[in-house]
Short mmCIF file of C-alpha atoms in Angstrom, two decimals:
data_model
loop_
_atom_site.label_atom_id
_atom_site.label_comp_id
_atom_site.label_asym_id
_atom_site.label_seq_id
_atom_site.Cartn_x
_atom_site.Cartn_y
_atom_site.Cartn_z
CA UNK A 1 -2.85 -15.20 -25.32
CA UNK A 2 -1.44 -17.93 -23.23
CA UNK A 3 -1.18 -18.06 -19.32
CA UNK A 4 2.35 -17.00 -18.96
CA UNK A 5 1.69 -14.08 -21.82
CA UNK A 6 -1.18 -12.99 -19.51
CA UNK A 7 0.82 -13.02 -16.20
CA UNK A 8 3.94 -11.49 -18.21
CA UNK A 9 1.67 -8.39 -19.05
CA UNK A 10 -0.11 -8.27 -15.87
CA UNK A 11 3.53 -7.72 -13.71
CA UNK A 12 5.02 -5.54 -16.59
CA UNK A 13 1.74 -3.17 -16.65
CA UNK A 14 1.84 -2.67 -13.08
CA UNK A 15 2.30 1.11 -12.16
CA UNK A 16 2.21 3.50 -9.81
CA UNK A 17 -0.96 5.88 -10.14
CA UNK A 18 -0.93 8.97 -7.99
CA UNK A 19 -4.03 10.52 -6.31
CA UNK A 20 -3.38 13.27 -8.71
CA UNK A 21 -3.99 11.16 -11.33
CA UNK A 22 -7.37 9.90 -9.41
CA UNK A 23 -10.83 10.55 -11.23
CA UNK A 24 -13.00 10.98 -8.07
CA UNK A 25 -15.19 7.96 -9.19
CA UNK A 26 -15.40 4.89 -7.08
CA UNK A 27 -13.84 1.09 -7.32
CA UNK A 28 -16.13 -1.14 -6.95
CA UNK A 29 -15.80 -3.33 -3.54
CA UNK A 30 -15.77 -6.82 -5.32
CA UNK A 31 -12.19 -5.27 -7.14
CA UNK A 32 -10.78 -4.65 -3.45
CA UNK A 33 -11.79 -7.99 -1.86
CA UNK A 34 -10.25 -9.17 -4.88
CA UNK A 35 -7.29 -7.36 -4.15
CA UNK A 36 -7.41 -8.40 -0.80
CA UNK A 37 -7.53 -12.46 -1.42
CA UNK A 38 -4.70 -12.42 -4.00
CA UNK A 39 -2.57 -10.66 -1.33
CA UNK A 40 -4.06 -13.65 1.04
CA UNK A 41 -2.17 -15.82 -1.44
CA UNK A 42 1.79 -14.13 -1.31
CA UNK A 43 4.83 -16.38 -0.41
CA UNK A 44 4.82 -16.68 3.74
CA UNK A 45 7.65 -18.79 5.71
CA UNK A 46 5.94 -20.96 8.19
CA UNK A 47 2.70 -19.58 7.17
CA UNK A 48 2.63 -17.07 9.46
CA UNK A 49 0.60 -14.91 7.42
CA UNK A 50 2.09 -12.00 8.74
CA UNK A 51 -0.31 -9.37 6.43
CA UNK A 52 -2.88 -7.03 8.22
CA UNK A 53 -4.97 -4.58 6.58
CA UNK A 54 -7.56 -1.92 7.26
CA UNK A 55 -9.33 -0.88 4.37
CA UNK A 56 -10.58 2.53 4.58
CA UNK A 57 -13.96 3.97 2.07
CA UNK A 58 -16.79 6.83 2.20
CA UNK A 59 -16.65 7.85 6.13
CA UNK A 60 -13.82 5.72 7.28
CA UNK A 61 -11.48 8.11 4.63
CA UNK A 62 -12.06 11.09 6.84
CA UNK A 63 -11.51 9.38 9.76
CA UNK A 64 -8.55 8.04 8.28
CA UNK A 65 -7.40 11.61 7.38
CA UNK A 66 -8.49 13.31 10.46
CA UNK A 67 -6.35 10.48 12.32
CA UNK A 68 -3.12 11.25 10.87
CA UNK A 69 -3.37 15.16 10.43
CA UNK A 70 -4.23 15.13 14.26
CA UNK A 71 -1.67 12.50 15.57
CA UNK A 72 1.23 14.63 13.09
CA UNK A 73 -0.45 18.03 14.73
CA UNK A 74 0.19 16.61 17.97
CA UNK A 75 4.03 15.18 17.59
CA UNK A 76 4.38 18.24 15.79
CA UNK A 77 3.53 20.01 19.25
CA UNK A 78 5.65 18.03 21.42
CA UNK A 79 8.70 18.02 18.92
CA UNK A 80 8.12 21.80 18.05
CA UNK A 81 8.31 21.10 13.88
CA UNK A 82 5.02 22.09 12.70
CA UNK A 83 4.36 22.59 8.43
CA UNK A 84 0.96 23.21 7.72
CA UNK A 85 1.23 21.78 4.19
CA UNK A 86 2.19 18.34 5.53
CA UNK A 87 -0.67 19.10 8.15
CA UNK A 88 -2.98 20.38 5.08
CA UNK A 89 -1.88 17.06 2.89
CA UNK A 90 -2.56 14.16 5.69
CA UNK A 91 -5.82 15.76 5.98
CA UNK A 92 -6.55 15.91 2.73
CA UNK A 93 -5.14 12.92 0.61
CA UNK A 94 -7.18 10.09 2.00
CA UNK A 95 -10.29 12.42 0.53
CA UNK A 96 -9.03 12.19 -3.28
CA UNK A 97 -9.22 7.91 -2.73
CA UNK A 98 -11.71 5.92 -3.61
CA UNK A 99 -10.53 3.35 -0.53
CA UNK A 100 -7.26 3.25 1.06
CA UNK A 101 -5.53 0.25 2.38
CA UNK A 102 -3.32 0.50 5.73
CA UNK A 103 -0.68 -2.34 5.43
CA UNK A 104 0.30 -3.45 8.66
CA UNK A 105 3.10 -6.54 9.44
CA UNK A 106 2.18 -9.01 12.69
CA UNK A 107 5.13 -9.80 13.98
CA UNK A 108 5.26 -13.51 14.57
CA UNK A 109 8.73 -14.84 15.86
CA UNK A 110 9.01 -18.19 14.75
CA UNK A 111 10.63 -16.51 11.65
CA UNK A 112 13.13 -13.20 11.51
CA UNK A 113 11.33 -10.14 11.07
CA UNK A 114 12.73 -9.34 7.48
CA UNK A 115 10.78 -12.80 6.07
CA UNK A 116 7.65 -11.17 7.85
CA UNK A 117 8.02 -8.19 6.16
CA UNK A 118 9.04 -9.68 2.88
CA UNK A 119 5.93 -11.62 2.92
CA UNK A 120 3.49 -8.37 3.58
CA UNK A 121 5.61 -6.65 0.42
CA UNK A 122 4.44 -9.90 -2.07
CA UNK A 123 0.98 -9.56 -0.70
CA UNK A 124 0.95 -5.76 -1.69
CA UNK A 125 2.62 -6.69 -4.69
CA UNK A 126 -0.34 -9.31 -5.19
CA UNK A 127 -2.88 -6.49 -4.79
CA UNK A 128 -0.98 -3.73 -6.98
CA UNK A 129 -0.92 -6.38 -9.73
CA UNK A 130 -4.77 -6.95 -9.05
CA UNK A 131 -5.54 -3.55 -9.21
CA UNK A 132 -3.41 -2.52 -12.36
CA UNK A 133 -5.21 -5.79 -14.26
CA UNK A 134 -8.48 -4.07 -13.65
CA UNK A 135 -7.49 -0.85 -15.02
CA UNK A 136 -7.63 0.74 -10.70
CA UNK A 137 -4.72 3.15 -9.74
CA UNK A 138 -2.74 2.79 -7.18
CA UNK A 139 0.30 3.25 -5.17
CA UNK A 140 1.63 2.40 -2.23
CA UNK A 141 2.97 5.21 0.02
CA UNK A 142 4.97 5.22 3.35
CA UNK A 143 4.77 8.43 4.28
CA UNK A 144 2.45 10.17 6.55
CA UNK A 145 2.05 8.26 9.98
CA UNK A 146 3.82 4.92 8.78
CA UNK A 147 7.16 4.97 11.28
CA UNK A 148 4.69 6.98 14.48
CA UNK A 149 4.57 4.06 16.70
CA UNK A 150 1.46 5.76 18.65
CA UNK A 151 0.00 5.15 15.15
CA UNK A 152 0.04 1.08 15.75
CA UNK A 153 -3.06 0.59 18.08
CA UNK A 154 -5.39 2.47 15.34
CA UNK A 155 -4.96 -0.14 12.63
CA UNK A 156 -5.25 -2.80 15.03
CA UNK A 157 -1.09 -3.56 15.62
CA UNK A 158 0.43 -4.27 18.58
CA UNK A 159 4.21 -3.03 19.76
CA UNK A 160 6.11 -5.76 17.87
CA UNK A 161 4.02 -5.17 14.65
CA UNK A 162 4.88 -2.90 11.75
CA UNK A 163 2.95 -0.19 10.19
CA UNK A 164 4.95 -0.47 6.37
CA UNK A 165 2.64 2.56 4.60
CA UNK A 166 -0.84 2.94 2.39
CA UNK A 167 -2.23 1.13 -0.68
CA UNK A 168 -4.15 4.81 -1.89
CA UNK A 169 -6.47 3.48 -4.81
CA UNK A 170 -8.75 5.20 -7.16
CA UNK A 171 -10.36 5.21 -10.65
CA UNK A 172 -7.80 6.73 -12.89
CA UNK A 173 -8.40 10.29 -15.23
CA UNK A 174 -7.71 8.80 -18.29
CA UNK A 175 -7.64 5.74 -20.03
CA UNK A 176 -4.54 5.81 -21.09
CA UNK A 177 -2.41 3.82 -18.81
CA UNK A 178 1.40 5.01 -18.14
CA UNK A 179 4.50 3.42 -20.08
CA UNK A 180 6.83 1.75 -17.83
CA UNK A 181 10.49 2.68 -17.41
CA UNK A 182 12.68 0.13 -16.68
CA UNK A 183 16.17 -0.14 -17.86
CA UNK A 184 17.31 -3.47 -19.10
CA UNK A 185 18.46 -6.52 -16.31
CA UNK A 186 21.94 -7.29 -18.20
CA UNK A 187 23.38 -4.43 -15.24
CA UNK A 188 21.13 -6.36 -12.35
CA UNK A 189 22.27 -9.57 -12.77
CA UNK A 190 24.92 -12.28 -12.52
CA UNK A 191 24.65 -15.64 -14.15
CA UNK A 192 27.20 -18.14 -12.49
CA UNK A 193 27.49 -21.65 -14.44
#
């Protein structure tokens, strides 16, 4: 198979792979630093290199989980709109990862803020590719404590800087990998000659 052929597959295999869908077994480290310097590689404006991430395994999952169920416990408090099965769920879905990923932006502002956070979504792009290639699932998730801006300071970002969601990866149940479902580009796009 030639190169293109190869990277053709590679974006068109890419999918989403849900912690339901997660094995229990463990990725291998040398797949995630993989991950990790592909994403080092996405398009950046001014080289800013605006991606952060905190990778999360064995202990650092439950403190990961144990984080957000508190912090969402404690807003819940304040704003009086507790639900125990969101509670239950941010304690509880790091656990079913083998690692999880926190993808944070750093602000830089030599650039506008959407090229910052353009970049970070290539890089994760980089790493879902990565990760699909290898047969890992994965998906990336911006739910839980994402948008809590008391959230920032754990993963290391300051007041300007973004937290855009979770890369949750894991060996998959089964071998056989999802079909993709994707309608044709002829209703996405306009030629002008």
């Amino acid at each position: 198979m030639n190169t293109q052929a190869v990277v053709n597959e590679a974006i068109q295999n890419r999918r989403s792979i849900y912690t339901s869908m997660f094995s229990g077994g463990k990725v291998d480290d040398q797949i995630i630093h993989q991950m990790l310097e592909n994403a080092n590689w996405a398009p950046t404006h001014k080289l800013t290199e605006p991606w952060r991430f905190v990778v999360f395994k064995e202990n650092g999952l439950k403190k990961l989980a144990d984080f957000q169920s508190e912090l969402y416990k404690s807003r819940s408090e304040t704003f009086g709109e507790f639900d125990q099965v969101l509670f239950d769920k941010l304690a509880s879905k790091p656990l079913e990862c083998s690692h999880v990923i926190a993808i944070g932006m750093k602000r830089h502002e030599v650039v506008p803020e959407v090229e910052e956070v353009c970049s970070v979504a290539a890089a994760v792009q980089n790493m879902w590719i990565t990760a699909s290639s290898y047969g890992i699932g994965c998906y990336w998730s911006t739910g839980g404590v994402t948008f809590y801006e008391e959230a920032k300071p754990f993963f290391g970002l300051g007041a300007d800087d973004k937290l855009l969601g979770f890369l949750f990866i894991g060996l998959p149940k089964s071998e056989k990998w999802p079909k993709g479902r994707r309608s044709g580009t002829e209703e996405k796009v306009k030629w002008v000659v």
